[in-house]
Amino acid sequence: MIISILIINNYGKPRLSKFYDQTPVEKQQAVIRECFTLVSKRGENMCNFLEGGETWGKETKIIYRHYATLYFIFLVDASESELGILDLIHIFVETLDKCFENVCELDLIFHMDKVHFILDEVVMGGMVLETNLNQILAAVDEQSKIEKAEHPIQQGIRDVFNKKIFSK
């Protein structure tokens, strides 16, 4: 089972943290700090898996990938496959990349609702729901259509600011 999903920038600022168990906020903050400290010290040529830890316990593993300025960190129990989780991280990042056209840290900050929706399409309740990129993108597109239908005035304002109305 996936215990937690964290996205942390190179400076240790969490950009997304999602815990799938009843973890007190103080312990969540300690886990985030400890994960970043351990992961940021590791070199590029080192393995992307860590086992055990003072804060999260001996049966828990950290599986992470470092993309540009962001660390994508999954805390999982012993029943999860390390390579499967690495593939899941890649699918999640690839989905973000397709949705935001070269995803960056600012996309995560300003479109947090969409990031959470994408994450909920991939993982819910600590269990993997979907790993097919096309299925995830179809769900995101459907959600975008629903949002546009509910807020036509906002879409019109966005079109004006994006100069879609005035461009030839």
Short mmCIF file of N, CA and C in Angstrom, two decimals:
data_model
loop_
_atom_site.label_atom_id
_atom_site.label_comp_id
_atom_site.label_asym_id
_atom_site.label_seq_id
_atom_site.Cartn_x
_atom_site.Cartn_y
_atom_site.Cartn_z
N MET A 1 0.84 -1.18 0.00
CA MET A 1 0.00 0.00 0.00
C MET A 1 0.88 1.24 0.00
N ILE A 2 0.42 2.25 -0.69
CA ILE A 2 1.12 3.54 -0.69
C ILE A 2 0.70 4.30 0.56
N ILE A 3 1.67 4.71 1.33
CA ILE A 3 1.40 5.41 2.58
C ILE A 3 1.32 6.91 2.35
N SER A 4 2.22 7.42 1.50
CA SER A 4 2.26 8.86 1.27
C SER A 4 2.89 9.16 -0.09
N ILE A 5 2.47 10.28 -0.66
CA ILE A 5 3.07 10.80 -1.89
C ILE A 5 3.48 12.23 -1.61
N LEU A 6 4.74 12.53 -1.91
CA LEU A 6 5.29 13.85 -1.66
C LEU A 6 5.93 14.38 -2.93
N ILE A 7 5.75 15.66 -3.18
CA ILE A 7 6.52 16.35 -4.22
C ILE A 7 7.19 17.53 -3.51
N ILE A 8 8.52 17.53 -3.54
CA ILE A 8 9.30 18.53 -2.81
C ILE A 8 10.29 19.16 -3.78
N ASN A 9 10.45 20.48 -3.69
CA ASN A 9 11.42 21.12 -4.58
C ASN A 9 12.84 20.97 -4.03
N ASN A 10 13.82 21.47 -4.78
CA ASN A 10 15.23 21.32 -4.40
C ASN A 10 15.58 22.03 -3.10
N TYR A 11 14.74 22.95 -2.66
CA TYR A 11 15.01 23.71 -1.43
C TYR A 11 14.27 23.15 -0.22
N GLY A 12 13.57 22.04 -0.40
CA GLY A 12 12.87 21.40 0.71
C GLY A 12 11.45 21.87 0.93
N LYS A 13 10.92 22.69 0.03
CA LYS A 13 9.54 23.15 0.15
C LYS A 13 8.59 22.11 -0.43
N PRO A 14 7.68 21.59 0.38
CA PRO A 14 6.72 20.62 -0.17
C PRO A 14 5.72 21.31 -1.09
N ARG A 15 5.57 20.78 -2.29
CA ARG A 15 4.62 21.32 -3.26
C ARG A 15 3.35 20.47 -3.31
N LEU A 16 3.45 19.23 -2.85
CA LEU A 16 2.27 18.38 -2.70
C LEU A 16 2.61 17.35 -1.64
N SER A 17 1.70 17.14 -0.74
CA SER A 17 1.85 16.06 0.24
C SER A 17 0.49 15.42 0.46
N LYS A 18 0.46 14.13 0.28
CA LYS A 18 -0.79 13.41 0.44
C LYS A 18 -0.49 12.15 1.26
N PHE A 19 -1.13 12.05 2.41
CA PHE A 19 -0.95 10.89 3.28
C PHE A 19 -2.24 10.07 3.24
N TYR A 20 -2.07 8.77 3.09
CA TYR A 20 -3.23 7.87 2.97
C TYR A 20 -3.54 7.13 4.26
N ASP A 21 -2.98 7.57 5.36
CA ASP A 21 -3.31 7.00 6.66
C ASP A 21 -3.53 8.16 7.64
N GLN A 22 -3.93 7.83 8.83
CA GLN A 22 -4.22 8.85 9.84
C GLN A 22 -2.92 9.26 10.53
N THR A 23 -2.15 10.10 9.87
CA THR A 23 -0.88 10.57 10.41
C THR A 23 -1.06 11.97 10.96
N PRO A 24 -0.69 12.20 12.23
CA PRO A 24 -0.80 13.56 12.78
C PRO A 24 0.06 14.54 11.98
N VAL A 25 -0.33 15.80 11.98
CA VAL A 25 0.35 16.83 11.20
C VAL A 25 1.82 16.95 11.62
N GLU A 26 2.10 16.85 12.91
CA GLU A 26 3.48 16.97 13.39
C GLU A 26 4.35 15.86 12.79
N LYS A 27 3.81 14.64 12.76
CA LYS A 27 4.56 13.52 12.19
C LYS A 27 4.68 13.69 10.68
N GLN A 28 3.66 14.21 10.01
CA GLN A 28 3.75 14.46 8.58
C GLN A 28 4.90 15.41 8.27
N GLN A 29 5.00 16.48 9.06
CA GLN A 29 6.09 17.44 8.85
C GLN A 29 7.46 16.80 9.09
N ALA A 30 7.54 15.94 10.11
CA ALA A 30 8.80 15.25 10.38
C ALA A 30 9.16 14.30 9.25
N VAL A 31 8.17 13.61 8.70
CA VAL A 31 8.40 12.69 7.58
C VAL A 31 8.88 13.46 6.36
N ILE A 32 8.24 14.59 6.07
CA ILE A 32 8.64 15.40 4.92
C ILE A 32 10.08 15.88 5.08
N ARG A 33 10.43 16.38 6.26
CA ARG A 33 11.80 16.86 6.50
C ARG A 33 12.81 15.72 6.36
N GLU A 34 12.50 14.58 6.98
CA GLU A 34 13.44 13.46 6.95
C GLU A 34 13.59 12.90 5.53
N CYS A 35 12.48 12.78 4.81
CA CYS A 35 12.54 12.29 3.43
C CYS A 35 13.40 13.20 2.57
N PHE A 36 13.17 14.51 2.67
CA PHE A 36 13.95 15.43 1.86
C PHE A 36 15.43 15.37 2.23
N THR A 37 15.72 15.31 3.51
CA THR A 37 17.12 15.25 3.94
C THR A 37 17.81 14.00 3.38
N LEU A 38 17.15 12.86 3.47
CA LEU A 38 17.75 11.63 2.98
C LEU A 38 17.89 11.61 1.46
N VAL A 39 16.85 12.04 0.77
CA VAL A 39 16.84 11.96 -0.69
C VAL A 39 17.77 12.99 -1.32
N SER A 40 17.82 14.19 -0.76
CA SER A 40 18.63 15.25 -1.36
C SER A 40 20.13 15.00 -1.20
N LYS A 41 20.52 14.21 -0.24
CA LYS A 41 21.93 13.89 -0.04
C LYS A 41 22.46 12.87 -1.04
N ARG A 42 21.57 12.12 -1.65
CA ARG A 42 21.98 11.02 -2.52
C ARG A 42 22.42 11.53 -3.89
N GLY A 43 23.42 10.86 -4.44
CA GLY A 43 23.94 11.23 -5.75
C GLY A 43 23.05 10.72 -6.87
N GLU A 44 23.30 11.22 -8.08
CA GLU A 44 22.52 10.83 -9.25
C GLU A 44 22.70 9.36 -9.61
N ASN A 45 23.85 8.79 -9.29
CA ASN A 45 24.15 7.40 -9.65
C ASN A 45 23.71 6.40 -8.60
N MET A 46 23.10 6.86 -7.53
CA MET A 46 22.68 5.97 -6.46
C MET A 46 21.28 5.43 -6.72
N CYS A 47 20.97 4.34 -6.07
CA CYS A 47 19.67 3.68 -6.19
C CYS A 47 18.55 4.61 -5.71
N ASN A 48 17.36 4.47 -6.28
CA ASN A 48 16.22 5.32 -5.93
C ASN A 48 15.35 4.72 -4.84
N PHE A 49 15.87 3.76 -4.08
CA PHE A 49 15.11 3.12 -3.01
C PHE A 49 15.84 3.32 -1.69
N LEU A 50 15.08 3.56 -0.64
CA LEU A 50 15.60 3.61 0.73
C LEU A 50 14.68 2.79 1.61
N GLU A 51 15.26 2.08 2.56
CA GLU A 51 14.43 1.29 3.48
C GLU A 51 14.60 1.77 4.90
N GLY A 52 13.53 1.60 5.68
CA GLY A 52 13.57 1.93 7.10
C GLY A 52 13.72 3.42 7.33
N GLY A 53 13.64 3.78 8.57
CA GLY A 53 13.78 5.18 8.95
C GLY A 53 13.26 5.40 10.34
N GLU A 54 13.77 6.44 10.98
CA GLU A 54 13.36 6.71 12.36
C GLU A 54 11.90 7.15 12.44
N THR A 55 11.48 7.96 11.51
CA THR A 55 10.14 8.55 11.59
C THR A 55 9.06 7.62 11.07
N TRP A 56 9.32 6.89 9.99
CA TRP A 56 8.26 6.12 9.35
C TRP A 56 8.30 4.64 9.60
N GLY A 57 9.35 4.08 10.19
CA GLY A 57 9.37 2.68 10.57
C GLY A 57 10.18 1.80 9.63
N LYS A 58 10.55 0.63 10.12
CA LYS A 58 11.43 -0.30 9.39
C LYS A 58 10.75 -0.96 8.20
N GLU A 59 9.45 -1.12 8.22
CA GLU A 59 8.73 -1.82 7.15
C GLU A 59 8.40 -0.92 5.96
N THR A 60 8.72 0.35 6.06
CA THR A 60 8.37 1.31 5.03
C THR A 60 9.58 1.60 4.14
N LYS A 61 9.30 1.79 2.84
CA LYS A 61 10.35 2.11 1.89
C LYS A 61 10.07 3.47 1.25
N ILE A 62 11.14 4.19 0.95
CA ILE A 62 11.04 5.42 0.17
C ILE A 62 11.47 5.07 -1.25
N ILE A 63 10.63 5.43 -2.21
CA ILE A 63 10.96 5.26 -3.62
C ILE A 63 10.78 6.63 -4.25
N TYR A 64 11.79 7.11 -4.94
CA TYR A 64 11.74 8.48 -5.44
C TYR A 64 12.38 8.60 -6.82
N ARG A 65 12.05 9.71 -7.48
CA ARG A 65 12.70 10.12 -8.73
C ARG A 65 12.91 11.62 -8.64
N HIS A 66 14.02 12.08 -9.20
CA HIS A 66 14.33 13.50 -9.22
C HIS A 66 14.23 13.99 -10.65
N TYR A 67 13.25 14.85 -10.91
CA TYR A 67 13.06 15.45 -12.22
C TYR A 67 13.29 16.95 -12.10
N ALA A 68 14.27 17.48 -12.81
CA ALA A 68 14.57 18.92 -12.85
C ALA A 68 14.69 19.48 -11.43
N THR A 69 13.71 20.24 -10.96
CA THR A 69 13.81 20.87 -9.64
C THR A 69 12.89 20.21 -8.62
N LEU A 70 12.31 19.06 -8.94
CA LEU A 70 11.34 18.43 -8.05
C LEU A 70 11.70 16.99 -7.73
N TYR A 71 11.50 16.64 -6.48
CA TYR A 71 11.60 15.24 -6.04
C TYR A 71 10.19 14.68 -5.93
N PHE A 72 9.93 13.57 -6.60
CA PHE A 72 8.66 12.85 -6.49
C PHE A 72 8.94 11.65 -5.59
N ILE A 73 8.37 11.66 -4.38
CA ILE A 73 8.69 10.68 -3.35
C ILE A 73 7.43 9.91 -2.97
N PHE A 74 7.53 8.58 -3.01
CA PHE A 74 6.43 7.71 -2.58
C PHE A 74 6.92 6.92 -1.37
N LEU A 75 6.18 6.96 -0.27
CA LEU A 75 6.43 6.10 0.88
C LEU A 75 5.47 4.93 0.77
N VAL A 76 6.01 3.71 0.75
CA VAL A 76 5.19 2.52 0.56
C VAL A 76 5.55 1.47 1.60
N ASP A 77 4.63 0.51 1.79
CA ASP A 77 4.94 -0.58 2.70
C ASP A 77 5.69 -1.68 1.93
N ALA A 78 6.02 -2.74 2.63
CA ALA A 78 6.85 -3.80 2.06
C ALA A 78 6.15 -4.58 0.94
N SER A 79 4.84 -4.48 0.83
CA SER A 79 4.11 -5.26 -0.17
C SER A 79 4.21 -4.67 -1.58
N GLU A 80 4.66 -3.44 -1.72
CA GLU A 80 4.74 -2.78 -3.03
C GLU A 80 6.05 -3.10 -3.73
N SER A 81 5.98 -3.20 -5.04
CA SER A 81 7.16 -3.44 -5.87
C SER A 81 7.87 -2.11 -6.13
N GLU A 82 9.18 -2.10 -5.90
CA GLU A 82 9.95 -0.88 -6.12
C GLU A 82 9.91 -0.44 -7.58
N LEU A 83 10.09 -1.39 -8.49
CA LEU A 83 10.08 -1.04 -9.91
C LEU A 83 8.68 -0.62 -10.37
N GLY A 84 7.65 -1.23 -9.80
CA GLY A 84 6.29 -0.83 -10.12
C GLY A 84 6.01 0.60 -9.70
N ILE A 85 6.51 0.98 -8.53
CA ILE A 85 6.31 2.35 -8.04
C ILE A 85 7.12 3.33 -8.86
N LEU A 86 8.34 2.97 -9.27
CA LEU A 86 9.11 3.84 -10.14
C LEU A 86 8.38 4.09 -11.46
N ASP A 87 7.76 3.03 -12.00
CA ASP A 87 6.97 3.18 -13.21
C ASP A 87 5.75 4.07 -12.96
N LEU A 88 5.13 3.92 -11.81
CA LEU A 88 3.98 4.75 -11.44
C LEU A 88 4.38 6.23 -11.35
N ILE A 89 5.54 6.50 -10.77
CA ILE A 89 6.04 7.87 -10.70
C ILE A 89 6.23 8.42 -12.11
N HIS A 90 6.80 7.60 -12.98
CA HIS A 90 7.03 8.03 -14.36
C HIS A 90 5.70 8.33 -15.07
N ILE A 91 4.71 7.47 -14.87
CA ILE A 91 3.38 7.69 -15.47
C ILE A 91 2.77 8.98 -14.95
N PHE A 92 2.86 9.21 -13.65
CA PHE A 92 2.31 10.43 -13.04
C PHE A 92 2.99 11.67 -13.62
N VAL A 93 4.32 11.65 -13.71
CA VAL A 93 5.05 12.80 -14.24
C VAL A 93 4.74 12.99 -15.73
N GLU A 94 4.64 11.90 -16.48
CA GLU A 94 4.32 12.00 -17.89
C GLU A 94 2.91 12.58 -18.10
N THR A 95 1.98 12.18 -17.25
CA THR A 95 0.63 12.74 -17.32
C THR A 95 0.64 14.24 -17.02
N LEU A 96 1.36 14.63 -15.97
CA LEU A 96 1.48 16.06 -15.65
C LEU A 96 2.11 16.81 -16.82
N ASP A 97 3.11 16.21 -17.43
CA ASP A 97 3.81 16.84 -18.54
C ASP A 97 2.88 17.04 -19.74
N LYS A 98 2.03 16.07 -20.01
CA LYS A 98 1.08 16.20 -21.13
C LYS A 98 -0.01 17.22 -20.82
N CYS A 99 -0.46 17.27 -19.57
CA CYS A 99 -1.53 18.19 -19.20
C CYS A 99 -1.06 19.64 -19.15
N PHE A 100 0.18 19.86 -18.72
CA PHE A 100 0.67 21.23 -18.55
C PHE A 100 1.70 21.63 -19.60
N GLU A 101 1.99 20.77 -20.57
CA GLU A 101 2.99 21.07 -21.60
C GLU A 101 4.30 21.50 -20.96
N ASN A 102 5.11 20.56 -20.62
CA ASN A 102 6.38 20.76 -19.89
C ASN A 102 6.10 21.28 -18.48
N VAL A 103 5.66 20.40 -17.64
CA VAL A 103 5.29 20.75 -16.27
C VAL A 103 6.47 21.35 -15.53
N CYS A 104 6.18 22.35 -14.72
CA CYS A 104 7.20 22.96 -13.87
C CYS A 104 6.59 23.18 -12.49
N GLU A 105 7.41 23.65 -11.60
CA GLU A 105 6.97 23.84 -10.21
C GLU A 105 5.81 24.81 -10.11
N LEU A 106 5.79 25.84 -10.93
CA LEU A 106 4.70 26.82 -10.89
C LEU A 106 3.36 26.21 -11.29
N ASP A 107 3.39 25.24 -12.20
CA ASP A 107 2.15 24.54 -12.56
C ASP A 107 1.56 23.83 -11.35
N LEU A 108 2.42 23.24 -10.54
CA LEU A 108 1.95 22.55 -9.34
C LEU A 108 1.37 23.53 -8.33
N ILE A 109 1.95 24.72 -8.27
CA ILE A 109 1.49 25.72 -7.31
C ILE A 109 0.16 26.33 -7.74
N PHE A 110 0.06 26.74 -9.01
CA PHE A 110 -1.12 27.47 -9.47
C PHE A 110 -2.27 26.59 -9.94
N HIS A 111 -2.01 25.30 -10.15
CA HIS A 111 -3.06 24.38 -10.60
C HIS A 111 -3.15 23.17 -9.67
N MET A 112 -3.12 23.46 -8.38
CA MET A 112 -3.12 22.40 -7.38
C MET A 112 -4.34 21.50 -7.50
N ASP A 113 -5.50 22.06 -7.83
CA ASP A 113 -6.71 21.25 -7.95
C ASP A 113 -6.59 20.24 -9.09
N LYS A 114 -6.02 20.65 -10.19
CA LYS A 114 -5.85 19.74 -11.32
C LYS A 114 -4.81 18.66 -11.01
N VAL A 115 -3.75 19.04 -10.30
CA VAL A 115 -2.72 18.07 -9.90
C VAL A 115 -3.33 17.01 -8.99
N HIS A 116 -4.15 17.45 -8.03
CA HIS A 116 -4.80 16.49 -7.13
C HIS A 116 -5.78 15.61 -7.89
N PHE A 117 -6.47 16.16 -8.88
CA PHE A 117 -7.39 15.35 -9.67
C PHE A 117 -6.61 14.27 -10.43
N ILE A 118 -5.49 14.64 -11.04
CA ILE A 118 -4.66 13.67 -11.76
C ILE A 118 -4.15 12.61 -10.80
N LEU A 119 -3.68 13.03 -9.64
CA LEU A 119 -3.18 12.07 -8.66
C LEU A 119 -4.29 11.13 -8.21
N ASP A 120 -5.50 11.64 -8.03
CA ASP A 120 -6.63 10.80 -7.63
C ASP A 120 -7.05 9.83 -8.73
N GLU A 121 -6.76 10.16 -9.98
CA GLU A 121 -7.02 9.22 -11.07
C GLU A 121 -6.02 8.07 -11.06
N VAL A 122 -4.83 8.33 -10.54
CA VAL A 122 -3.77 7.32 -10.52
C VAL A 122 -3.81 6.52 -9.23
N VAL A 123 -3.91 7.19 -8.10
CA VAL A 123 -3.88 6.54 -6.78
C VAL A 123 -5.03 7.08 -5.94
N MET A 124 -5.75 6.16 -5.28
CA MET A 124 -6.79 6.59 -4.35
C MET A 124 -6.77 5.67 -3.14
N GLY A 125 -6.75 6.28 -1.98
CA GLY A 125 -6.76 5.49 -0.76
C GLY A 125 -5.52 4.63 -0.58
N GLY A 126 -4.42 5.02 -1.23
CA GLY A 126 -3.19 4.27 -1.12
C GLY A 126 -3.09 3.09 -2.07
N MET A 127 -4.08 2.93 -2.92
CA MET A 127 -4.09 1.82 -3.89
C MET A 127 -4.00 2.40 -5.30
N VAL A 128 -3.26 1.71 -6.16
CA VAL A 128 -3.10 2.15 -7.54
C VAL A 128 -4.39 1.86 -8.30
N LEU A 129 -4.96 2.88 -8.94
CA LEU A 129 -6.19 2.72 -9.70
C LEU A 129 -5.93 2.54 -11.19
N GLU A 130 -5.08 3.39 -11.74
CA GLU A 130 -4.89 3.39 -13.18
C GLU A 130 -3.44 3.68 -13.53
N THR A 131 -2.90 2.94 -14.50
CA THR A 131 -1.54 3.18 -14.96
C THR A 131 -1.50 3.42 -16.47
N ASN A 132 -2.65 3.39 -17.12
CA ASN A 132 -2.71 3.62 -18.56
C ASN A 132 -2.78 5.13 -18.80
N LEU A 133 -1.76 5.66 -19.45
CA LEU A 133 -1.66 7.09 -19.68
C LEU A 133 -2.86 7.63 -20.46
N ASN A 134 -3.30 6.91 -21.46
CA ASN A 134 -4.44 7.37 -22.28
C ASN A 134 -5.73 7.44 -21.47
N GLN A 135 -5.96 6.47 -20.59
CA GLN A 135 -7.16 6.49 -19.75
C GLN A 135 -7.13 7.67 -18.78
N ILE A 136 -5.96 7.94 -18.22
CA ILE A 136 -5.83 9.06 -17.28
C ILE A 136 -6.08 10.38 -18.01
N LEU A 137 -5.46 10.54 -19.18
CA LEU A 137 -5.65 11.77 -19.95
C LEU A 137 -7.09 11.95 -20.39
N ALA A 138 -7.78 10.85 -20.74
CA ALA A 138 -9.19 10.93 -21.12
C ALA A 138 -10.03 11.43 -19.94
N ALA A 139 -9.74 10.95 -18.74
CA ALA A 139 -10.47 11.40 -17.55
C ALA A 139 -10.20 12.88 -17.28
N VAL A 140 -8.97 13.31 -17.45
CA VAL A 140 -8.62 14.72 -17.24
C VAL A 140 -9.32 15.60 -18.27
N ASP A 141 -9.33 15.16 -19.53
CA ASP A 141 -10.02 15.91 -20.57
C ASP A 141 -11.52 16.02 -20.29
N GLU A 142 -12.12 14.92 -19.85
CA GLU A 142 -13.55 14.93 -19.51
C GLU A 142 -13.83 15.91 -18.38
N GLN A 143 -12.97 15.91 -17.37
CA GLN A 143 -13.13 16.84 -16.25
C GLN A 143 -12.99 18.29 -16.73
N SER A 144 -12.06 18.54 -17.63
CA SER A 144 -11.89 19.90 -18.17
C SER A 144 -13.12 20.35 -18.93
N LYS A 145 -13.73 19.44 -19.70
CA LYS A 145 -14.95 19.78 -20.43
C LYS A 145 -16.08 20.12 -19.48
N ILE A 146 -16.19 19.37 -18.41
CA ILE A 146 -17.23 19.63 -17.41
C ILE A 146 -17.02 21.00 -16.76
N GLU A 147 -15.76 21.31 -16.42
CA GLU A 147 -15.45 22.61 -15.81
C GLU A 147 -15.77 23.75 -16.76
N LYS A 148 -15.45 23.59 -18.04
CA LYS A 148 -15.73 24.64 -19.02
C LYS A 148 -17.23 24.83 -19.20
N ALA A 149 -17.99 23.75 -19.18
CA ALA A 149 -19.44 23.84 -19.33
C ALA A 149 -20.08 24.53 -18.13
N GLU A 150 -19.50 24.33 -16.94
CA GLU A 150 -20.06 24.94 -15.74
C GLU A 150 -19.70 26.41 -15.61
N HIS A 151 -18.61 26.84 -16.23
CA HIS A 151 -18.13 28.21 -16.07
C HIS A 151 -17.83 28.85 -17.42
N PRO A 152 -18.85 29.09 -18.25
CA PRO A 152 -18.58 29.66 -19.58
C PRO A 152 -18.05 31.09 -19.52
N ILE A 153 -18.44 31.87 -18.53
CA ILE A 153 -17.96 33.24 -18.42
C ILE A 153 -16.47 33.24 -18.11
N GLN A 154 -16.04 32.38 -17.18
CA GLN A 154 -14.62 32.30 -16.87
C GLN A 154 -13.82 31.88 -18.09
N GLN A 155 -14.35 30.95 -18.89
CA GLN A 155 -13.65 30.52 -20.09
C GLN A 155 -13.53 31.67 -21.08
N GLY A 156 -14.57 32.49 -21.19
CA GLY A 156 -14.51 33.65 -22.08
C GLY A 156 -13.45 34.63 -21.64
N ILE A 157 -13.34 34.86 -20.35
CA ILE A 157 -12.31 35.75 -19.82
C ILE A 157 -10.93 35.17 -20.09
N ARG A 158 -10.76 33.86 -19.89
CA ARG A 158 -9.47 33.22 -20.20
C ARG A 158 -9.13 33.37 -21.67
N ASP A 159 -10.11 33.23 -22.54
CA ASP A 159 -9.86 33.37 -23.97
C ASP A 159 -9.38 34.77 -24.31
N VAL A 160 -9.99 35.78 -23.67
CA VAL A 160 -9.57 37.16 -23.91
C VAL A 160 -8.13 37.35 -23.47
N PHE A 161 -7.81 36.86 -22.28
CA PHE A 161 -6.44 37.03 -21.77
C PHE A 161 -5.43 36.21 -22.56
N ASN A 162 -5.86 35.11 -23.10
CA ASN A 162 -4.96 34.30 -23.93
C ASN A 162 -4.95 34.76 -25.38
N LYS A 163 -5.70 35.82 -25.67
CA LYS A 163 -5.77 36.43 -26.99
C LYS A 163 -6.28 35.48 -28.07
N LYS A 164 -7.10 34.54 -27.65
CA LYS A 164 -7.69 33.63 -28.63
C LYS A 164 -8.78 34.32 -29.44
N ILE A 165 -9.44 35.28 -28.84
CA ILE A 165 -10.54 35.97 -29.52
C ILE A 165 -9.98 36.96 -30.55
N PHE A 166 -8.90 37.66 -30.21
CA PHE A 166 -8.38 38.71 -31.06
C PHE A 166 -7.37 38.21 -32.09
N SER A 167 -6.88 37.01 -31.97
CA SER A 167 -5.89 36.51 -32.92
C SER A 167 -6.59 36.02 -34.18
N LYS A 168 -5.89 36.06 -35.29
CA LYS A 168 -6.47 35.65 -36.57
C LYS A 168 -6.20 34.21 -36.86
#
